[in-house]
Short mmCIF file of C-alpha atoms in Angstrom, two decimals:
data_model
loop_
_atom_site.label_atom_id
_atom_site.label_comp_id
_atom_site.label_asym_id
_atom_site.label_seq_id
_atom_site.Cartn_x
_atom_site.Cartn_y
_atom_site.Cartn_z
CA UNK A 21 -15.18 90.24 33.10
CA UNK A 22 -14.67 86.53 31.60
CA UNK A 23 -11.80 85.58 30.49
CA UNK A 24 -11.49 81.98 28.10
CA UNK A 25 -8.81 79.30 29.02
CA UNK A 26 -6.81 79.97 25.79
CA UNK A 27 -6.67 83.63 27.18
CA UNK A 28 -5.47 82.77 30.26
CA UNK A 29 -2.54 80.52 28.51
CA UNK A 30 -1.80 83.44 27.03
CA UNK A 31 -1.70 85.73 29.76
CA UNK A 32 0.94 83.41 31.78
CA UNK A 33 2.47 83.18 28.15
CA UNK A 34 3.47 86.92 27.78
CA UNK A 35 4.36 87.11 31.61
CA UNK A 36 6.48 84.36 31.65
CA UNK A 37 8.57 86.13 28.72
CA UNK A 38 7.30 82.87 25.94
CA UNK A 39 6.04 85.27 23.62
CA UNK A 40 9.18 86.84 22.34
CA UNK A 41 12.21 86.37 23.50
CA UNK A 42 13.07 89.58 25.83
CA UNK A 43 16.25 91.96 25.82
CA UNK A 44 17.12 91.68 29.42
CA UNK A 45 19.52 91.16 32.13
CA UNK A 46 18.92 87.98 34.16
CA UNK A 47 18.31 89.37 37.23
CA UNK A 48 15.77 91.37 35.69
CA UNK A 49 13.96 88.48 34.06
CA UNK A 50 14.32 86.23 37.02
CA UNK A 51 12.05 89.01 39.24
CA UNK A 52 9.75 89.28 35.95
CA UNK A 53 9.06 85.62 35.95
CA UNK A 54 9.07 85.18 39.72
CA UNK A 55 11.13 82.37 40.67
CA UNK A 56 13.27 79.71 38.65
CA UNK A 57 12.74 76.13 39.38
CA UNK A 58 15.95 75.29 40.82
CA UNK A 59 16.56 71.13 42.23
CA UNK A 60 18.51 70.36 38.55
CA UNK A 61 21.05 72.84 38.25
CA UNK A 62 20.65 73.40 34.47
CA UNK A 63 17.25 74.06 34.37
CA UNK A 64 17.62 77.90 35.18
CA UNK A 65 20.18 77.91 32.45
CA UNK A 66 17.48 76.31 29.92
CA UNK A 67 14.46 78.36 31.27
CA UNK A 68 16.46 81.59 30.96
CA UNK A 69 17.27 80.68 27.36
CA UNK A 70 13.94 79.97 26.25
CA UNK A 71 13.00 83.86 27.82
CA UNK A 72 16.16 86.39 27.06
CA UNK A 73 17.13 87.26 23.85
CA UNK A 74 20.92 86.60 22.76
CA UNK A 75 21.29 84.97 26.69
CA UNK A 76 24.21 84.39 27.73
CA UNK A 77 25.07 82.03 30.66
CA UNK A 78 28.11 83.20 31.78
CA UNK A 79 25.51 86.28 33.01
CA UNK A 80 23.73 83.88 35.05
CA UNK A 81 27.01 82.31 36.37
CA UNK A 82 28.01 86.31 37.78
CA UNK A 83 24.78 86.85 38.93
CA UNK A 84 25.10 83.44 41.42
CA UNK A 85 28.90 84.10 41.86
CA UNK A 86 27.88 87.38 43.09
CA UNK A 87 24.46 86.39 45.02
CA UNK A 88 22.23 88.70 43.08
CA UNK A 89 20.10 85.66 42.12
CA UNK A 90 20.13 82.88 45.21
CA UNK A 91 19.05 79.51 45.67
CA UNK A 92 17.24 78.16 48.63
CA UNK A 93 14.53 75.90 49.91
CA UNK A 94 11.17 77.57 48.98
CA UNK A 95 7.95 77.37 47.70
CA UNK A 96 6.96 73.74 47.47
CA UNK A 97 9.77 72.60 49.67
CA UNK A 98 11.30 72.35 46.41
CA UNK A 99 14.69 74.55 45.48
CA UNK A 100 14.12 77.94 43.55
CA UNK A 101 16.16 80.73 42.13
CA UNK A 102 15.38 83.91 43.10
CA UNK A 103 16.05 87.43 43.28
CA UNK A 104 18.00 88.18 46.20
CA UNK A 105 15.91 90.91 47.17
CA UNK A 106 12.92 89.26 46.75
CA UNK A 107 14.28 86.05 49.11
CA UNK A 108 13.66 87.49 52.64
CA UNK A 109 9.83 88.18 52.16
CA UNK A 110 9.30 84.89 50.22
CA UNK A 111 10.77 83.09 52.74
CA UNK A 112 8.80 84.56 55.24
CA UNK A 113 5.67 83.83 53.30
CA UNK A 114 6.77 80.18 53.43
CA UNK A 115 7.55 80.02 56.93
CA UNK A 116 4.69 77.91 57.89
CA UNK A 117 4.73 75.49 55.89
CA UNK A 118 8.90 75.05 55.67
CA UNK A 119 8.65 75.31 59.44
CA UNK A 120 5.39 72.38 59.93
CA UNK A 121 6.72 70.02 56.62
CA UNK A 122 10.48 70.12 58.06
CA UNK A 123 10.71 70.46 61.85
CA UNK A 124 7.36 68.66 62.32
CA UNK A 125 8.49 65.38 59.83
CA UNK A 126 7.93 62.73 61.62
CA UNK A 127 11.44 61.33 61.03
CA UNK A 128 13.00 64.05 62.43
CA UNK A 129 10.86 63.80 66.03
CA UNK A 130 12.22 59.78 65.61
CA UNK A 131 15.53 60.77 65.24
CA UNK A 132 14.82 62.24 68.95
CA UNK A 133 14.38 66.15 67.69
CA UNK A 134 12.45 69.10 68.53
CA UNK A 135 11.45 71.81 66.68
CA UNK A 136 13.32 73.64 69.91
CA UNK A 137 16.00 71.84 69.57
CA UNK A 138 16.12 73.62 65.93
CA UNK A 139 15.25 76.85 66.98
CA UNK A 140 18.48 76.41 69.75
CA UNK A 141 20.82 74.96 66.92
CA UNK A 142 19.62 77.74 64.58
CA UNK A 143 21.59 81.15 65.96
CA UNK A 144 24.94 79.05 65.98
CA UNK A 145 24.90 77.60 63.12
CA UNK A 146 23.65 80.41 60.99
CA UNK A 147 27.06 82.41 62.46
CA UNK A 148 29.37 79.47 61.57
CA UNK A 149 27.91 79.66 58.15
CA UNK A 150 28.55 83.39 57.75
CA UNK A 151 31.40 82.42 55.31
CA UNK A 152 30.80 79.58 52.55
CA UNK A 153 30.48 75.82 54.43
CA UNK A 154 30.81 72.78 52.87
CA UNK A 155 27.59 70.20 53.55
CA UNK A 156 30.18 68.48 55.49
CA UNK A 157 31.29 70.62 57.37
CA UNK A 158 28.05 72.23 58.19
CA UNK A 159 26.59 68.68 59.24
CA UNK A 160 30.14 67.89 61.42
CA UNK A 161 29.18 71.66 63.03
CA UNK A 162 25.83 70.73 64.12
CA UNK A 163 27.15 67.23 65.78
CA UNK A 164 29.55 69.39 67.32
CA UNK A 165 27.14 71.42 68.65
CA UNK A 166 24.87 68.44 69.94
CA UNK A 167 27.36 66.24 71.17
CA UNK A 168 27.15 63.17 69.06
CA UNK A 169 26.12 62.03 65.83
CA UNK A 170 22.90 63.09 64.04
CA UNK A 171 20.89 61.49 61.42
CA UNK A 172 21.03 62.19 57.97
CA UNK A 173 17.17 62.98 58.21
CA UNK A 174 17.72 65.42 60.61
CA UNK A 175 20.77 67.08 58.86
CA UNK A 176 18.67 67.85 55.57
CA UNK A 177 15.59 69.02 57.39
CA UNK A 178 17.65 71.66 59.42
CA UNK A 179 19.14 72.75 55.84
CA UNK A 180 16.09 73.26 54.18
CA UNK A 181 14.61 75.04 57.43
CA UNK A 182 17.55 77.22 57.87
CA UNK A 183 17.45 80.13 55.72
CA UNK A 184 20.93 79.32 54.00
CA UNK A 185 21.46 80.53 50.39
CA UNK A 186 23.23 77.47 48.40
CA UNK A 187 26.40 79.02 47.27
CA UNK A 188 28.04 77.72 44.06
CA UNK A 189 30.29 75.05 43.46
CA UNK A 190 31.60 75.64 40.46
CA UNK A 191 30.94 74.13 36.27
CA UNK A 192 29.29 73.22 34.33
CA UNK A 193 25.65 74.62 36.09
CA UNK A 194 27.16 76.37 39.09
CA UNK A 195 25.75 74.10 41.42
CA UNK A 196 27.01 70.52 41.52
CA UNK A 197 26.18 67.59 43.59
CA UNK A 198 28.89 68.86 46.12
CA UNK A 199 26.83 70.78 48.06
CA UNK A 200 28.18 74.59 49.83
CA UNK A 201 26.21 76.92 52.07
CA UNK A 202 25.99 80.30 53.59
CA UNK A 203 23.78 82.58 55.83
CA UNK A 204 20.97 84.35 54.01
CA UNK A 205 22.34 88.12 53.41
CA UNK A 206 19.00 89.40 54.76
CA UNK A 207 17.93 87.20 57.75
CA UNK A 208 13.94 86.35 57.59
CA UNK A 209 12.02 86.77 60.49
CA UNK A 210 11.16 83.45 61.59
CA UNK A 211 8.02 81.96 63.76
CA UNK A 212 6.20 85.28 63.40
CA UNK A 213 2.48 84.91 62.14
CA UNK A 214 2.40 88.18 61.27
CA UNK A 215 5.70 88.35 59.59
CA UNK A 216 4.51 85.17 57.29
CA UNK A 217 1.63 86.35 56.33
CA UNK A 218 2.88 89.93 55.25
CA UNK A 219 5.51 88.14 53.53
CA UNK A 220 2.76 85.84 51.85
CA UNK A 221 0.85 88.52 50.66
CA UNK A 222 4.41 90.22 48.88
CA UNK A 223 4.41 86.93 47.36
CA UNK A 224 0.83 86.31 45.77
CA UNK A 225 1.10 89.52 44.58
CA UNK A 226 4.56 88.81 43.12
CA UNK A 227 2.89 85.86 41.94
CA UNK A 228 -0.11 87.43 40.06
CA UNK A 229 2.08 90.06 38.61
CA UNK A 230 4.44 86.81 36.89
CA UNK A 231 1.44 84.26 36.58
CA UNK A 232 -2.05 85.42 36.81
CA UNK A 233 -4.68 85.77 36.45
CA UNK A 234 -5.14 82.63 38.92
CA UNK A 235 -7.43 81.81 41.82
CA UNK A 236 -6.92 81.09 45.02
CA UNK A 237 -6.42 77.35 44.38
CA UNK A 238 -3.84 77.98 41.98
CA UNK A 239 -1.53 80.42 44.72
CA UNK A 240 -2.00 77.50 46.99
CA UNK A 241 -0.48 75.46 44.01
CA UNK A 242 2.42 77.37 43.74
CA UNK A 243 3.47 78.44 47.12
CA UNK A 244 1.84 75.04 49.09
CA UNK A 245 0.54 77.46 51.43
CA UNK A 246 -2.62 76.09 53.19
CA UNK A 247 -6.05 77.74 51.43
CA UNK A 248 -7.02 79.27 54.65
CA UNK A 249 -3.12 81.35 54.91
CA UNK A 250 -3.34 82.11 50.89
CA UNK A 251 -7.29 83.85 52.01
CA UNK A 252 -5.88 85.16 55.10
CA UNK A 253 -2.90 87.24 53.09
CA UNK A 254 -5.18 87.84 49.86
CA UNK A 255 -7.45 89.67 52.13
CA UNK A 256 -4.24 91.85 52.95
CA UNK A 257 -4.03 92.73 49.27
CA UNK A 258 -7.37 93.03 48.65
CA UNK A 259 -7.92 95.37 51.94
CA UNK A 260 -5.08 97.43 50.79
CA UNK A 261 -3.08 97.45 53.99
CA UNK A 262 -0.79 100.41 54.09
CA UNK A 263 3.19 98.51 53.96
CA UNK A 264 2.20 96.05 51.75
CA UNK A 265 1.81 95.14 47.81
CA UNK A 266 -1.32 96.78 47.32
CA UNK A 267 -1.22 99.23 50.09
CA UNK A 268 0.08 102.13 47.72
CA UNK A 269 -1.08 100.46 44.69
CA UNK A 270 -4.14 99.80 42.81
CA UNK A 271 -6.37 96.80 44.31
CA UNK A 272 -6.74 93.64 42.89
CA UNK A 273 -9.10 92.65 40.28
CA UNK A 274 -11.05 89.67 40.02
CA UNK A 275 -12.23 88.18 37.20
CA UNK A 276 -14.56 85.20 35.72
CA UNK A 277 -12.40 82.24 34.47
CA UNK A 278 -14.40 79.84 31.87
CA UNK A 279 -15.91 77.47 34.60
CA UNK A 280 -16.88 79.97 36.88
CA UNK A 281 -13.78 80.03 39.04
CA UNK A 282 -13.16 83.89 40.49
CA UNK A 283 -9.72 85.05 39.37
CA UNK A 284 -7.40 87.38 40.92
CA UNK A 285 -5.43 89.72 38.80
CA UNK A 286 -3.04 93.16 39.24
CA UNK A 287 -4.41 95.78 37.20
CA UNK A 288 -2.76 96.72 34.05
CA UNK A 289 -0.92 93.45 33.71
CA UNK A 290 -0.77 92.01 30.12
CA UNK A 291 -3.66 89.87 29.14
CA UNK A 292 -2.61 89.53 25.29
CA UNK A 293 -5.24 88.09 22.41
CA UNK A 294 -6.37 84.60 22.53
CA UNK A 295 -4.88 84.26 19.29
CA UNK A 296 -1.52 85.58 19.63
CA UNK A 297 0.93 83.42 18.02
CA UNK A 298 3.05 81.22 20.25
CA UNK A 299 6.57 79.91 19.34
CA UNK A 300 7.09 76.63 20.25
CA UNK A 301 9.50 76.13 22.82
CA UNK A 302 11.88 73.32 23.95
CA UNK A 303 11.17 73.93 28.09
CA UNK A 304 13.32 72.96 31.07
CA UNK A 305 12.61 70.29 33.28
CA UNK A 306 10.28 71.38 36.10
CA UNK A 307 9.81 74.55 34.25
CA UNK A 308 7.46 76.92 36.47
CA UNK A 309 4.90 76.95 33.82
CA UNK A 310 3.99 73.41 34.40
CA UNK A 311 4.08 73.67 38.28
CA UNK A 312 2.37 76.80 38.86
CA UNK A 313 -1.46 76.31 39.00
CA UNK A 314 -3.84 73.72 40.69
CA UNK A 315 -5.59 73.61 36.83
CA UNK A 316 -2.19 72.57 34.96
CA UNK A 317 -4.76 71.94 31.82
CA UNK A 318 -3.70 76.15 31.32
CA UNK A 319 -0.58 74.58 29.84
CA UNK A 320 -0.94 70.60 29.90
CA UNK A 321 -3.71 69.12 28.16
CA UNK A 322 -5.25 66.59 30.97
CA UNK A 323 -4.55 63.49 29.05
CA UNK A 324 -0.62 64.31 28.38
CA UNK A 325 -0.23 65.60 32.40
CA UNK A 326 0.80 62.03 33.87
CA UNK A 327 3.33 61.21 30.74
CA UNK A 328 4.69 65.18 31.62
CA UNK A 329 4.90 64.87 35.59
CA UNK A 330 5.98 61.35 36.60
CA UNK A 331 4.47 59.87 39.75
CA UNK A 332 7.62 60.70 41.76
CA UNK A 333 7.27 64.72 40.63
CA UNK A 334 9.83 64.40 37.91
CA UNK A 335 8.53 67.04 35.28
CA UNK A 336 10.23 65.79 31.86
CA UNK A 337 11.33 68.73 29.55
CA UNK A 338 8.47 69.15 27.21
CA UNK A 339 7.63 70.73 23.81
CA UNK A 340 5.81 73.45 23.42
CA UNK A 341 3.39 74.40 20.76
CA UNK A 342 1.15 76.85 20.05
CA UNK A 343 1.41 77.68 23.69
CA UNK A 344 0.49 74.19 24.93
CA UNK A 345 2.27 70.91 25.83
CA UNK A 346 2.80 68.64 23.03
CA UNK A 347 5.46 66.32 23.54
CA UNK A 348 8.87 65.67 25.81
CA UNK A 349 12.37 66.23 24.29
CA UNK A 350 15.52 64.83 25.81
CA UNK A 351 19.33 65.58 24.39
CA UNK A 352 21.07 62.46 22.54
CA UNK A 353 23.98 61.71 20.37
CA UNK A 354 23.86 64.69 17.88
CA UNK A 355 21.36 66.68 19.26
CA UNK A 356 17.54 66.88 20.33
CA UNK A 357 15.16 63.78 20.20
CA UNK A 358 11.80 64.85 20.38
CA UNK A 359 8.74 63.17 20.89
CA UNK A 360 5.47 64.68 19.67
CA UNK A 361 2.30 63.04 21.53
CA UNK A 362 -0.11 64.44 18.78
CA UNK A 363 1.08 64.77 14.85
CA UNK A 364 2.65 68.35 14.46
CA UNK A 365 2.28 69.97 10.92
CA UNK A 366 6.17 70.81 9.09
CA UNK A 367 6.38 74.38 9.86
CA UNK A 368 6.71 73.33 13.62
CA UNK A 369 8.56 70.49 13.59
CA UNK A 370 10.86 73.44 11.35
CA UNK A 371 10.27 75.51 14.45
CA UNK A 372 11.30 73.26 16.94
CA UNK A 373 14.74 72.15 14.66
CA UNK A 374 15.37 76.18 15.05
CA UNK A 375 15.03 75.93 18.53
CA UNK A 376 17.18 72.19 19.07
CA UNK A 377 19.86 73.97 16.78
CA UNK A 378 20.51 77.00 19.18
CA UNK A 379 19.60 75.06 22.45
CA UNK A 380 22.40 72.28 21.20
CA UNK A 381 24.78 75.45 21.42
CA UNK A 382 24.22 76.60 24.78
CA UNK A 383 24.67 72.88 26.00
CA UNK A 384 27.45 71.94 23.80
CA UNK A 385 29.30 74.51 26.35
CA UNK A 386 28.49 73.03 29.67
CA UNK A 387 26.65 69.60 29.66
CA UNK A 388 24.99 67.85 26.58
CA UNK A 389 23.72 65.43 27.78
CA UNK A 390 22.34 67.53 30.81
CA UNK A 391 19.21 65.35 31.68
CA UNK A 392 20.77 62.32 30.80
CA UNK A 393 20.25 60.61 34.50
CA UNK A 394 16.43 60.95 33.47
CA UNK A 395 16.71 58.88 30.63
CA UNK A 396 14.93 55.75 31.64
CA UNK A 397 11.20 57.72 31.84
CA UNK A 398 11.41 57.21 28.39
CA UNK A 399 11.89 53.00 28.35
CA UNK A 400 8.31 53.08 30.91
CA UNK A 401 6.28 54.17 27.23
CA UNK A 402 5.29 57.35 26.54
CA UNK A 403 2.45 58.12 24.12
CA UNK A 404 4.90 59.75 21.05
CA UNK A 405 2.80 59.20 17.30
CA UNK A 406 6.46 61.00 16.02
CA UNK A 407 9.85 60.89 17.12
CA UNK A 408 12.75 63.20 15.68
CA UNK A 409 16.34 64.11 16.15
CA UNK A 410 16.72 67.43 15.30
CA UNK A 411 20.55 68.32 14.88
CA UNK A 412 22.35 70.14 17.57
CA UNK A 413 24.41 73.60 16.79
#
């Protein structure tokens, strides 16, 4: 079977819940679209309105309070929310490449550790974070522990190693720049080839089922697995290996993608119409969608992707239309300024005013100027033929 690009942008479209608007509990649609792009802390709050109908974030702010949803370092290095039963085989699937990109950093061997130095820090200072630590304190614990001061460096790439579950801070997001932590509920298994790459293969699945179809370029993409480990645990699925996604369940498909790329699907997931409409959309920052394949042309056209995803990986908050990035939006005085990169006809830019209107409400209530600090990406020229303020609630 071949399947056209516009099909495929619909595809992630109806998994990703940007369809329609969906009737359901967070936790729910945080499992359904995978994993929430996580490093600004109102970002889940915006993606989650763009998907659940009538959302409400005091929901999300339970489902943190109460660790149903956790955030942690994950795929791409990067922070994530994600369903807390889905954290313990996702981190294993990442333990590779957490384990070589953090304890093998150069600056941390300078700062005179080991990766068994780590491993030797770990036990303790997973138990002295069985109750909610302050950053400080956690950092004072581990000189403590050594016997004398320790780099920054070497502080952060412990944390992001560790599996520790940020736990919230408190308004307007949750998660402020304050930072808390405590011990994973479920510990991983760490250091375990075999562990990692079951736990890989839970994720690509996981991933297919909330992204695909993609190919094996695109899971690498998403998870910044290595090729070789995303083959290695694809075989798994593909083999059907009894205890794992796939084992019980139907095999993969593959597919044809429009330039001959083989595609990897789950059977019976939706693959909607080409042509089913699209609402446009006012996105988060570092929404998923934008970071999810190694061909980000599914959902940025190639000549808007630099404008969208600034050299230092800032991805701006962009507008969507008809399915596909058009433009970057920012909140001002009195509500949404957004900047189309191509002309848009009246019944979108009616759309989008719609969309500024009940987004202004959401923020009005927490932060509204919520990317504000990302302001000056806008004075370095970006390629906007329109510019509007649509009004605010």
């Amino acid at each position: 079977m071949v399947i056209t690009a516009r099909a495929l942008n619909r595809s992630t479209l109806a998994r990703q819940l940007l369809l329609d608007r969906v009737p359901i509990g967070v936790g729910d649609a945080v499992r359904q679209v995978v994993a929430l792009q996580a490093q600004q802390p109102g970002s889940p709050y915006v993606a989650l309105w763009n998907r659940v109908a009538g959302f409400v974030p005091e929901r999300l702010d339970e489902a943190l309070d109460g660790y149903e949803l956790v955030r942690s370092t994950l795929m791409r290095l990067t922070l994530h929310l994600v369903h807390t039963e889905d954290y313990r085989a996702f981190r294993e699937g990442m333990e590779p490449t957490l384990r070589g990109s953090r304890l093998h950093d150069p600056r941390f061997k300078a700062a005179g550790f080991t990766a068994a130095d780590a491993d030797a820090l770990l036990p303790g200072l997973l138990e002295y974070a069985g109750r909610v630590r302050s950053g400080a304190e956690m950092r004072a614990r581990l000189e403590e522990v050594r016997g004398g001061p320790v780099e920054a460096v070497v502080w952060r790439m412990i944390r992001q190693y560790a599996p520790l579950w940020h736990a919230p801070t408190g308004p307007p997001w949750s998660f402020g720049t304050a930072q808390s932590f405590v011990t994973a509920g479920t510990l991983p298994v760490l250091a375990d080839p075999e562990a990692s790459t079951a736990g890989l293969a839970v994720l690509l699945r996981r991933y297919l089922e909330g992204f695909g179809p993609a190919s094996v370029p695109d899971m690498a993409q998403f998870t910044t697995a290595p090729r070789g480990k995303v083959r290695e645990a694809l075989g798994l699925l593909l083999e059907g290996v009894p205890g794992l996604p796939g084992g019980n369940l139907p095999k993969l498909e593959q597919l044809e993608g429009p330039d001959g790329t083989v595609l990897y699907d789950v059977p019976g997931a939706p693959r909607p119409d080409e042509d089913a409409p699209a609402p446009p959309r006012l996105m988060a920052m570092w929404d998923s969608v934008l970071l999810a394949y190694a061909d980000r042309a599914r959902v940025i056209p190639s000549e808007y992707r630099r404008h969208v995803i600034r050299v230092n990986g800032d991805t701006l908050p962009t507008l969507l239309v008809d399915g596909y990035v058009a433009g970057v939006w920012r909140p001002v005085e009195g509500g949404v300024e957004a900047s189309a990169f191509h002309p848009l006809p009246d019944d979108v830019w009616a759309g989008l005013a719609e969309e500024a209107a009940a987004l202004g409400g959401l923020l009005a209530g927490r932060d509204p100027r919520v990317y504000g600090r990302y302001d000056h990406w806008w004075t370095k020229g970006l390629p906007a033929v329109e510019t509007r303020v649509l009004p605010g609630a």
